[in-house]
Short mmCIF file of C-alpha atoms in Angstrom, two decimals:
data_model
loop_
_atom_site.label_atom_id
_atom_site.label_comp_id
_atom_site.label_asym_id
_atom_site.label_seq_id
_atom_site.Cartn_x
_atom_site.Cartn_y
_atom_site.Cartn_z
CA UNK A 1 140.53 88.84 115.49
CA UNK A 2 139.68 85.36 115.48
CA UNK A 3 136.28 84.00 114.93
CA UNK A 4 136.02 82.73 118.05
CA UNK A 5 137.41 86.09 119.64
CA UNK A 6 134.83 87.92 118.15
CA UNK A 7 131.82 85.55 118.40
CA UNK A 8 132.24 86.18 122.45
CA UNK A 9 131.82 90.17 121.77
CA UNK A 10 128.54 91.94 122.69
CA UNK A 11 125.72 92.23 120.57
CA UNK A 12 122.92 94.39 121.17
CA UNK A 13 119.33 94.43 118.57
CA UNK A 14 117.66 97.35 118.39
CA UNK A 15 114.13 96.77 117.50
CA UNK A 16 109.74 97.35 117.65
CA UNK A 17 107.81 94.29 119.36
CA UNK A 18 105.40 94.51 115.89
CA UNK A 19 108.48 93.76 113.18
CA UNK A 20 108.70 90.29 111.69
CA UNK A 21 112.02 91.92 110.54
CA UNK A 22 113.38 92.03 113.72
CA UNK A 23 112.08 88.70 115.10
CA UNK A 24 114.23 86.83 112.53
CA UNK A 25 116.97 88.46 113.64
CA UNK A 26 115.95 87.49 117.51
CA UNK A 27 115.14 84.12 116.53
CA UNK A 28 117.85 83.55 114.79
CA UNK A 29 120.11 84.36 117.90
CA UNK A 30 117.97 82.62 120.13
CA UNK A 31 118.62 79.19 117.86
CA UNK A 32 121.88 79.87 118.32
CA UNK A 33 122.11 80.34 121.57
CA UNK A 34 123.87 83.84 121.49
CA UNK A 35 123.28 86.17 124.47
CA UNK A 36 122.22 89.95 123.29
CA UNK A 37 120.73 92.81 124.42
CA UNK A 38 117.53 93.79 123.33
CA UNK A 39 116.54 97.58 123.21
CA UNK A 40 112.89 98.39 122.28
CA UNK A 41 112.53 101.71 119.50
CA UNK A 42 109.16 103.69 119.30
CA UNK A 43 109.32 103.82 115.44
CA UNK A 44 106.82 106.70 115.49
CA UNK A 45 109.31 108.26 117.39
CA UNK A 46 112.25 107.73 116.45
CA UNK A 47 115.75 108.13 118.72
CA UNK A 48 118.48 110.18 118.00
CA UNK A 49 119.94 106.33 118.88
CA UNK A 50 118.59 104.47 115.67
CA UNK A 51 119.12 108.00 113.32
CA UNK A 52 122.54 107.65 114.75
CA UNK A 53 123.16 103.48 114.02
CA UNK A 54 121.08 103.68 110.57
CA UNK A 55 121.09 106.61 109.35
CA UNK A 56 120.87 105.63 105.90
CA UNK A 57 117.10 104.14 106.15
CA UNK A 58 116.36 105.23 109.50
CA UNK A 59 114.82 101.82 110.29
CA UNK A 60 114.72 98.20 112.54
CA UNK A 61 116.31 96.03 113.25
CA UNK A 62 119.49 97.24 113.87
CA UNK A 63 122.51 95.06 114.41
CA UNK A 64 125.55 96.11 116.82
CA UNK A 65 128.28 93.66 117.52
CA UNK A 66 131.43 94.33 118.93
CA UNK A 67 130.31 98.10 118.27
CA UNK A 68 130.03 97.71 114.75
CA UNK A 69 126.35 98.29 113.19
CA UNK A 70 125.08 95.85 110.11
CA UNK A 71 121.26 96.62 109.22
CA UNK A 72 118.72 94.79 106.93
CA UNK A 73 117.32 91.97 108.53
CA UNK A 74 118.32 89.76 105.62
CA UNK A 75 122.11 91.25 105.36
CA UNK A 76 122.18 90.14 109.00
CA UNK A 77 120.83 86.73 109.18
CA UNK A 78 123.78 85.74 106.59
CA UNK A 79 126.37 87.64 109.30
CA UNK A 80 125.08 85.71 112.38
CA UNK A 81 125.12 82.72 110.44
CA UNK A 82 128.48 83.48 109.46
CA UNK A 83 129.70 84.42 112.98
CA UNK A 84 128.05 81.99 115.07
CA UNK A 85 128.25 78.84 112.65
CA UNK A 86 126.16 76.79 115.37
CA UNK A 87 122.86 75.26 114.49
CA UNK A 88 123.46 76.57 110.44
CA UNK A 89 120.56 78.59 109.28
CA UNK A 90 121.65 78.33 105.48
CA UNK A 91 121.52 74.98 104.21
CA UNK A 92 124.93 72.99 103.60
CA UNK A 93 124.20 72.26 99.91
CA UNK A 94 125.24 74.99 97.72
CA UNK A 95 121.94 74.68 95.66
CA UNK A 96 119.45 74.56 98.50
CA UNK A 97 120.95 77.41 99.52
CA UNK A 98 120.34 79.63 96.51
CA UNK A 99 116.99 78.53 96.67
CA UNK A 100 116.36 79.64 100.06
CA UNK A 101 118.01 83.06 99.52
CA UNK A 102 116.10 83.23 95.58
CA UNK A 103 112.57 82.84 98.36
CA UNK A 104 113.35 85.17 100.65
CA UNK A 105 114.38 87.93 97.93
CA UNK A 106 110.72 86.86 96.23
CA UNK A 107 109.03 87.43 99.60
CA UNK A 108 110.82 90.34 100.22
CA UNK A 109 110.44 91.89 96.64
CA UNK A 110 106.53 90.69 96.43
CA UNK A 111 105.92 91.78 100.10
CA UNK A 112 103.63 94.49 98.26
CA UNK A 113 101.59 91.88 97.30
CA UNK A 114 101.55 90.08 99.82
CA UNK A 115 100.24 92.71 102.11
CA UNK A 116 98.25 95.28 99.57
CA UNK A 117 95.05 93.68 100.76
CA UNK A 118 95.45 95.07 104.35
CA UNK A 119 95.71 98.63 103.80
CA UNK A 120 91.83 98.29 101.49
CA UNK A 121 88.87 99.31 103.11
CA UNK A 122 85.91 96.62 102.67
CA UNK A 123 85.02 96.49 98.76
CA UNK A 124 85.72 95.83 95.50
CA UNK A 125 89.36 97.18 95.89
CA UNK A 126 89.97 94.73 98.59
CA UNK A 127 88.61 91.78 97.10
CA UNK A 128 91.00 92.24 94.20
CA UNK A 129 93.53 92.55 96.47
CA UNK A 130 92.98 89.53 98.31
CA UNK A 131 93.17 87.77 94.94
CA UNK A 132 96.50 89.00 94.18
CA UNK A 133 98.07 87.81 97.45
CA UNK A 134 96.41 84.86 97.17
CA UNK A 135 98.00 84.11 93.76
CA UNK A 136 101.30 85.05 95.30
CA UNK A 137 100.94 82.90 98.28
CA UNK A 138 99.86 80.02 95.38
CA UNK A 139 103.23 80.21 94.15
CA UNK A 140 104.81 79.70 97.93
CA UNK A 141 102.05 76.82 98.19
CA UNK A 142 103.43 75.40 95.04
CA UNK A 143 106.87 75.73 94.77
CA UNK A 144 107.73 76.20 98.39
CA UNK A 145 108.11 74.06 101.40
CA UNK A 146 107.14 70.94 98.78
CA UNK A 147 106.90 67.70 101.28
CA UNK A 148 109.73 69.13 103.24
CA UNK A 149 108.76 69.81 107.01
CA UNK A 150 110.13 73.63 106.38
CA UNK A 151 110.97 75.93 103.32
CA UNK A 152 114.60 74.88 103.99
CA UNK A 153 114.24 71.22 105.04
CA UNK A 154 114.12 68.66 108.17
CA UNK A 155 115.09 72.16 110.35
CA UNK A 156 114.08 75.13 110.59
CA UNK A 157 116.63 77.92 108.86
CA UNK A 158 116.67 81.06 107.49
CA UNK A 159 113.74 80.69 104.83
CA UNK A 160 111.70 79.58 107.90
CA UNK A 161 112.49 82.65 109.53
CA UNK A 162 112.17 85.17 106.74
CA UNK A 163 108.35 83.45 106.26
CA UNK A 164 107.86 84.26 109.73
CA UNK A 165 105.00 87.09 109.36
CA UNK A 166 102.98 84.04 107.43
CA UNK A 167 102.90 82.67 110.98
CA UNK A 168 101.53 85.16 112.89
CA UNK A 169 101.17 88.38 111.37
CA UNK A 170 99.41 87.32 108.48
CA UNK A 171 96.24 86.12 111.08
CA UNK A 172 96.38 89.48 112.92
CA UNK A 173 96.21 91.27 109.31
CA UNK A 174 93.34 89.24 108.02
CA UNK A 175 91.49 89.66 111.73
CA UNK A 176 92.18 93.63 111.66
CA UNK A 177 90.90 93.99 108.42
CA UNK A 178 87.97 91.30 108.54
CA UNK A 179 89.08 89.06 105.46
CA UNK A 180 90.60 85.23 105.11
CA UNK A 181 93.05 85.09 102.83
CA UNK A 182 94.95 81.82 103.66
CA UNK A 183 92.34 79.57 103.56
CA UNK A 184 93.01 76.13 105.11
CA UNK A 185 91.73 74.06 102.23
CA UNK A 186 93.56 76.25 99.36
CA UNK A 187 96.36 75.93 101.26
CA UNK A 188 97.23 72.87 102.64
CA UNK A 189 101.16 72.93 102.91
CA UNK A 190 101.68 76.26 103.89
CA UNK A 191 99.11 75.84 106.84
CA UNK A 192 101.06 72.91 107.52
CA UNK A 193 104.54 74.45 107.85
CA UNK A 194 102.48 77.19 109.88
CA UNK A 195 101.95 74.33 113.07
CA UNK A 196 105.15 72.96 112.39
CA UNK A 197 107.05 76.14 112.32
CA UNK A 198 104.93 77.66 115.43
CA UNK A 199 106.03 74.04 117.61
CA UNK A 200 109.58 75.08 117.06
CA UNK A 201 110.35 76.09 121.06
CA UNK A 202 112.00 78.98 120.06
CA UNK A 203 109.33 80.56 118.10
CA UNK A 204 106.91 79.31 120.67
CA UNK A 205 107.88 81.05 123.17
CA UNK A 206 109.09 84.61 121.18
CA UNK A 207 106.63 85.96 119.47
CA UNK A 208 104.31 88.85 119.38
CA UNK A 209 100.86 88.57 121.58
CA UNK A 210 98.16 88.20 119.11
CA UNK A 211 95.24 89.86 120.61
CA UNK A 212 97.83 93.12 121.22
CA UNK A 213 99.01 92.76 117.89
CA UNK A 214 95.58 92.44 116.11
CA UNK A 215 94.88 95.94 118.08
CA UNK A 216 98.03 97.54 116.78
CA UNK A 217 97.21 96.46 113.47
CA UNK A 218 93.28 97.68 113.70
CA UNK A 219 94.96 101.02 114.71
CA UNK A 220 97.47 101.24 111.31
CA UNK A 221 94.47 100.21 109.21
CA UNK A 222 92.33 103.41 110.72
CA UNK A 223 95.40 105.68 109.85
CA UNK A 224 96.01 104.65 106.31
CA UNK A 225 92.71 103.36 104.67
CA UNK A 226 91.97 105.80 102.41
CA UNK A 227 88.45 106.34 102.94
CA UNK A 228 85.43 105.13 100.59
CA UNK A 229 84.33 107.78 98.25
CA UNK A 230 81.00 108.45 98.83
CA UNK B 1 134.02 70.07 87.00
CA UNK B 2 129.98 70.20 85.98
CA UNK B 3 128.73 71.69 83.30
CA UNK B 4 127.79 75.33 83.75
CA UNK B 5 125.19 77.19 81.12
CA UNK B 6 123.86 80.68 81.29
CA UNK B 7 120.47 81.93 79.59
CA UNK B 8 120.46 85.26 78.80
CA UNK B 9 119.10 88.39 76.57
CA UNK B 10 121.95 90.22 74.76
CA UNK B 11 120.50 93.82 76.42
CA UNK B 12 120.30 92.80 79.74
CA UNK B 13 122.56 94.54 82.14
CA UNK B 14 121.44 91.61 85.23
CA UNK B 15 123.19 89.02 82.60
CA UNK B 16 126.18 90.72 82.44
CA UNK B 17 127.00 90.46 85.81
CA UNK B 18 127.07 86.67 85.76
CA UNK B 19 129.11 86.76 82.81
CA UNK B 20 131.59 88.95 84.37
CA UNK B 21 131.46 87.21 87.51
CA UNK B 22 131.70 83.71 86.06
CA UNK B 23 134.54 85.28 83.43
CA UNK B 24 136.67 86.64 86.67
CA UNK B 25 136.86 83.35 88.51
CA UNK B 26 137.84 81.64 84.75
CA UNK B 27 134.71 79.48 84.61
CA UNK B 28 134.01 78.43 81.43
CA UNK B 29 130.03 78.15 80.46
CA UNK B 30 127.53 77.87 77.53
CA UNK B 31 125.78 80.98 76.48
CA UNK B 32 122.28 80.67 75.86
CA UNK B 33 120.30 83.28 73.85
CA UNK B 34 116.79 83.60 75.14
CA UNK B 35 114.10 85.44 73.01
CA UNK B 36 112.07 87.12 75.83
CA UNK B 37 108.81 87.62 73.33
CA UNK B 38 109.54 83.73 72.58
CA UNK B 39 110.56 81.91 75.81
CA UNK B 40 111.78 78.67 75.80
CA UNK B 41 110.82 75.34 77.34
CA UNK B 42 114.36 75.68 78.74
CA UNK B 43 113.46 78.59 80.45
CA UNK B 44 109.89 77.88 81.48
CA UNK B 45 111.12 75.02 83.52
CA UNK B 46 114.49 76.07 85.14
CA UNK B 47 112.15 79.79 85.79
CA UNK B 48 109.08 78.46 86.39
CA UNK B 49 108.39 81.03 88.88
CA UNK B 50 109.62 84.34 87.42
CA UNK B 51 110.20 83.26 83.91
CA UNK B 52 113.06 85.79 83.56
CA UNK B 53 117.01 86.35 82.60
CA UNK B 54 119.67 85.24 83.38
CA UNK B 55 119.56 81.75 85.17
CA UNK B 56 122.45 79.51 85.90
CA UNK B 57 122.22 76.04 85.58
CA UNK B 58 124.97 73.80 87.27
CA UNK B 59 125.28 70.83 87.05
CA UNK B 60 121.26 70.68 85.84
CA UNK B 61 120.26 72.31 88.90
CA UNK B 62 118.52 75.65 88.06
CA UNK B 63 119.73 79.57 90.12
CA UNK B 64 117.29 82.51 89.13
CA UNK B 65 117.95 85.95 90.46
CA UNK B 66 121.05 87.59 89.52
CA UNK B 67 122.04 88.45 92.90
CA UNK B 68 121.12 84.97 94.01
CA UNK B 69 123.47 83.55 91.44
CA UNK B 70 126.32 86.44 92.29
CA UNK B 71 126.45 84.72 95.51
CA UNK B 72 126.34 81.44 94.55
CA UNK B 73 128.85 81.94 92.05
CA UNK B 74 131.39 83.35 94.63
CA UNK B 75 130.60 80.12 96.86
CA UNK B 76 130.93 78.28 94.52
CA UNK B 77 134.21 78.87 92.40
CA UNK B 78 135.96 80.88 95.76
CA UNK B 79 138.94 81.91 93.40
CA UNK B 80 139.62 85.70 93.07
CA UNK B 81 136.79 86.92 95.74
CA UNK B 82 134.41 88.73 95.34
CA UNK B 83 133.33 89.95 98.70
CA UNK B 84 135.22 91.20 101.33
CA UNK B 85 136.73 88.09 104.06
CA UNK B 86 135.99 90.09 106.90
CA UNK B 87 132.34 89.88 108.11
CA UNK B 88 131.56 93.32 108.55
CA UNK B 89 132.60 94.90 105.69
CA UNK B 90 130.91 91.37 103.85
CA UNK B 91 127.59 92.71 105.30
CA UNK B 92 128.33 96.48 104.48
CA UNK B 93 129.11 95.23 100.71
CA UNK B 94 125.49 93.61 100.94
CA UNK B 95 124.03 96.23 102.29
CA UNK B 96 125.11 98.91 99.31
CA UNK B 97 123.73 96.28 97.34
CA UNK B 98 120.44 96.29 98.55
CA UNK B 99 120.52 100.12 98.97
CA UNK B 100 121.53 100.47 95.21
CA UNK B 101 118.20 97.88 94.12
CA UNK B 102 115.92 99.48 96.68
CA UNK B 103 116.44 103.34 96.24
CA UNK B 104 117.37 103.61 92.19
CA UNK B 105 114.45 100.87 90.43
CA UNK B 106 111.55 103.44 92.00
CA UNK B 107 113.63 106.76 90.70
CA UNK B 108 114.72 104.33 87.39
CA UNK B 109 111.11 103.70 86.42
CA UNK B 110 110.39 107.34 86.59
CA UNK B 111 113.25 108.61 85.09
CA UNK B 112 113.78 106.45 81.88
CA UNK B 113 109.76 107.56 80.44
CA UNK B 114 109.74 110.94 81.80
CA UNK B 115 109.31 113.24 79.19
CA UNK B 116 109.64 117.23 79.46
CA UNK B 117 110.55 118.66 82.91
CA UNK B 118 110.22 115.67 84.24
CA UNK B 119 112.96 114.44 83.29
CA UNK B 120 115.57 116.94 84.93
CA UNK B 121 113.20 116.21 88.23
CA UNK B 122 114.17 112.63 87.51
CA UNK B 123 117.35 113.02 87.21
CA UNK B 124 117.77 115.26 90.62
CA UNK B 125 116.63 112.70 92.35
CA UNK B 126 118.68 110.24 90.97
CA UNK B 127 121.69 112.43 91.56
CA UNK B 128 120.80 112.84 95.57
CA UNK B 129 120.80 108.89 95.65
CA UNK B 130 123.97 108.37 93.46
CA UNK B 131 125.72 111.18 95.75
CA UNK B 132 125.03 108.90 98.75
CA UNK B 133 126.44 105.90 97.07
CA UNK B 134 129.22 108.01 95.93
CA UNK B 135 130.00 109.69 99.11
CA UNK B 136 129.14 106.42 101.87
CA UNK B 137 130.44 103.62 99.35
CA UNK B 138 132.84 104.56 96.57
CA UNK B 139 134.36 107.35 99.00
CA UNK B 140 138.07 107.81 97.74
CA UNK B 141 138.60 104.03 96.05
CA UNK B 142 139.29 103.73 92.63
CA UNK B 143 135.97 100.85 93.04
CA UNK B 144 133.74 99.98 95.30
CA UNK B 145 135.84 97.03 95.91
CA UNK B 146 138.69 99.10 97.08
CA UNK B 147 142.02 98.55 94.47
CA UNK B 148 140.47 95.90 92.19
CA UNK B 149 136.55 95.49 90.86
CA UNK B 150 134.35 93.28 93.35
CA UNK B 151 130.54 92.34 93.14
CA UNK B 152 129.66 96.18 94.38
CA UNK B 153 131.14 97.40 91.26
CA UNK B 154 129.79 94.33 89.46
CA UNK B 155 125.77 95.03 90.18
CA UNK B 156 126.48 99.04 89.60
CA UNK B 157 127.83 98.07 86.20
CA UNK B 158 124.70 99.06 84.91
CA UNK B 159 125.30 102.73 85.80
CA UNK B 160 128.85 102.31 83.68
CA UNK B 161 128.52 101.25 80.13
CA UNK B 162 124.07 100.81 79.79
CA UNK B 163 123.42 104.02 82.08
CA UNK B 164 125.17 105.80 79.14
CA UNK B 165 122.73 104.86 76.32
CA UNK B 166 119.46 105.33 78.37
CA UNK B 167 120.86 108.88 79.64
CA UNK B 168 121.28 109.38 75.96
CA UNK B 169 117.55 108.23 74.94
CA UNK B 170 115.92 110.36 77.78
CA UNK B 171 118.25 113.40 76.40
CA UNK B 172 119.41 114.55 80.40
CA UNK B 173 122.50 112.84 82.16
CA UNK B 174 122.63 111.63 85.36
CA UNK B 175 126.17 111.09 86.15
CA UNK B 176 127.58 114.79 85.62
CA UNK B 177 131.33 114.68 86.23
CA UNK B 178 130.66 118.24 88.04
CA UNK B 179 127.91 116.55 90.05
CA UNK B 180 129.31 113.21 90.64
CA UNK B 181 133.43 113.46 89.94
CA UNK B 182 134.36 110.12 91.64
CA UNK B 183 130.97 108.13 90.32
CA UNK B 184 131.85 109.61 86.89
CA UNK B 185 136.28 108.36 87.44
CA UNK B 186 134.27 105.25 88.90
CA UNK B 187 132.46 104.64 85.15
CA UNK B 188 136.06 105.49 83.23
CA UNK B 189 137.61 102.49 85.17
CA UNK B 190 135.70 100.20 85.26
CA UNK B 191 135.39 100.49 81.59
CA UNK B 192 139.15 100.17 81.57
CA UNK B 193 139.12 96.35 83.30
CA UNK B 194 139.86 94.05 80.62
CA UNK B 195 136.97 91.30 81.99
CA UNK B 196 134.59 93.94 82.06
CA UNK B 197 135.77 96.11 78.12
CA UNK B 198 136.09 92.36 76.43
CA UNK B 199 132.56 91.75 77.95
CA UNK B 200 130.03 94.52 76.55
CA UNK B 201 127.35 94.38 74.35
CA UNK B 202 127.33 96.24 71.40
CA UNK B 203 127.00 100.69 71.88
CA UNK B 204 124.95 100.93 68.56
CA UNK B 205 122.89 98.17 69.24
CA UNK B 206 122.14 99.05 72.60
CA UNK B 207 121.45 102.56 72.09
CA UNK B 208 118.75 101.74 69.48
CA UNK B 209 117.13 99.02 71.84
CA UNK B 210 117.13 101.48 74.26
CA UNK B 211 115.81 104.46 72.08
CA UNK B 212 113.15 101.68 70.82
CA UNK B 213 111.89 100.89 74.40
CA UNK B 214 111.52 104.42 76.17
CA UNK B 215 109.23 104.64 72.79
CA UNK B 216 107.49 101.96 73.61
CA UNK B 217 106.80 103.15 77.25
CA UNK B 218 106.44 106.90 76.65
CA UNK B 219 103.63 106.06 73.95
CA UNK B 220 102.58 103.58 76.55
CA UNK B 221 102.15 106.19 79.59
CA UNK B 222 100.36 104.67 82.85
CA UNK B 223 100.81 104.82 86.20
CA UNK B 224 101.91 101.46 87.18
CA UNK B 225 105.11 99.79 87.34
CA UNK B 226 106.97 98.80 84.21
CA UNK B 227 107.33 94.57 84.38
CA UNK B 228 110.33 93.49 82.79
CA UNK B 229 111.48 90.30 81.51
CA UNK B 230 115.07 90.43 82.91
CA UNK B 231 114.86 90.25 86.37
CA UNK B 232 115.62 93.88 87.95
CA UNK B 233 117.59 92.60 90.22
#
């Protein structure tokens, strides 16, 4: 089958409205332009649908084109780049595009991190926390976006898209569990590439409601702080 | 044709893979020895965020990761592929990939320290994730890349030739040919693939810096991840 051929076949996303995972994978087709079907997955209670398509990790997004299922969000970003070569999401230059696949493994592999903070109750724990992921997020500051208007340069691309949750999910984490970590003034560059990644119409107009998602995440927090020994 | 130069640490299983790669696709480089408890300037700057093993540097223009500079590598120099053409099966390659880093560094870190019982509980679980590999992934192939080696069988390598000496330090094995009889064919051929025999390091050397580590981290006990200076990856 030609490219072509099988760039016109369906594709279908199965995903949960809270995942930055899947919303790479959405905006990613929506930059491209590529018609799909979208079919919303209670993960707390899961199909017999997604144990069917992954049943390997048992997880979102999943992928389906032309019938054939491709999961891990990162795994298919590179395949819808591949397929639909449109508005490229991987830089041209073979270097810059290392480097954007060398960030989003660091994200991904440091998402722990990242995140730890949100899952502390209030105290010494959490502070700590916060410190970590606001070392890690120094090295994104640093070594990241540089002058560039995005992570992978004068467009938006696939870095962009992986950074997503520092765009909006990152807020709703630091409002659920009462705690700034990505301070404006510490962070000048990445809160830049925040407003200039949030302008892109696209990602305007797809993204998950904050107050809604704020309330989801209060909700998580309840279930899995640990609570304070007394 | 720009210069190519590796930095690496003799040990290090993530190395090998971009010397095999690179060695495959008949790229000739410049081996650099790093001394982890020493690093270089070199290092330092074309690292500066991980610090680790191996990096490429092409052209002067620094790749960290190993898996980062697998695919670069097979961009790169296209020459005797890597990855599968078609799409799909590209993705499903990438996908065992991932599987293969995410499932086995958890049951890795607590299987190479454990000490008494422990261990065979280690190695159980190991076993249930290797028999998924072995049954979804290797299936019937003589590799994971079907009739000749690809970069599946390239980032499992580890489980081939360095797998052998840890099993040997922590005193249970893993890949049981009664357990795992096409992982355990799997380690045999590969073996067998002139790139990958001509490009090992040293049994006896590796088997004492092997024996010398789980020392290190058994006397060493705690609860928290093991950081490494070759990237796990």
């Amino acid at each position: 089958m030609s490219r072509k051929e099988r760039s016109m076949e369906e594709v279908k996303v199965i995903g949960f409205w809270t995942s930055p995972y899947v919303y790479r994978v959405t905006w990613a087709l929506k930059l491209k332009g590529v018609e799909y079907e979208y079919q919303e997955e209670d993960i707390w209670n899961k199909s017999d649908l997604l144990l069917q398509y992954n049943p390997v990790h048992k997880k979102v997004p999943v992928f389906v084109h032309g019938g054939k299922t491709i999961v891990e969000s990162g795994i298919i970003l590179e395949y819808i780049d591949e397929t639909w070569p449109q508005n490229p999401l991987v830089p041209t230059d073979p270097h810059a595009r290392a480097m954007a696949r060398f960030w989003i493994k660091f994200v991904g592999d440091k998402m722990r991190n990242f995140q730890g903070f949100f899952f502390k109750r209030a105290g010494e724990e959490q502070i700590k926390a916060v410190k970590e992921a606001q070392e890690y997020l120094k090295i994104l500051e640093d070594h990241g976006p540089e002058e560039k208007k995005f992570f992978d340069g004068d467009n938006i691309g696939m870095t962009d898209l992986s950074m997503g949750w520092l765009a909006f999910w990152l807020e709703a984490m630091e409002e659920a569990s009462g705690v700034q970590v990505l301070e404006a003034n510490s962070f000048p560059r990445l809160h830049a590439w925040i407003r200039n990644f949030k302008q892109v119409p696209v990602i305007k107009e797809n993204h998950p409601d904050h107050t809604r998602l704020v309330a989801y995440f209060k909700r998580l927090r309840e279930m899995f702080t640990k609570p304070a020994t007394t | 044709m720009e210069e190519v130069k590796l930095l690496g640490f003799w040990p290090s299983p993530f190395v090998y893979r971009v010397i095999w790669a690179l060695k495959l696709k008949d790229v000739q480089f410049d081996y650099i020895e790093e001394d982890l408890s020493n690093k270089s300037e070199l290092l330092l700057r074309y690292n500066p965020v991980l610090k680790k093993v191996p990096v490429l540097i092409h052209g002067g223009k620094a790749i960290a990761e190993s898996l980062v500079i697998l695919e670069y590598i097979e961009e790169t120099w296209p020459q005797n592929p890597l990855l599968p053409k078609d799409p799909h099966e590209k993705a499903l390659a990438r996908f065992w990939i991932q599987f293969g880093l995410e499932k086995m560094r958890p049951i890795h870190q607590a299987y190479f320290p454990a000490i008494g019982e422990e261990r065979e509980k280690a190695a159980k679980q190991y076993q249930e994730v290797l028999k998924i590999v072995e049954d979804q992934c290797l299936g019937d192939q003589r590799f994971f890349g079907g009739e000749t080696i690809g970069m599946v069988d390239i980032v499992y390598g580890m489980l081939a030739y360095w797998f052998e000496c840890m099993e040997e330090a922590v005193g249970v094995k893993v890949i049981e040919p009664s357990i795992l009889p096409r992982l355990h064919a799997w380690v045999n051929n590969f073996k067998q693939v002139s790139v990958i025999k001509d490009n090992l390091p040293h049994h006896g050397k590796l088997l004492a810096y092997y024996k010398t580590l789980r020392e290190k981290l058994v006397s060493a006990r705690s609860t928290l991840p093991t950081p490494s200076n070759h990237d796990a990856s």
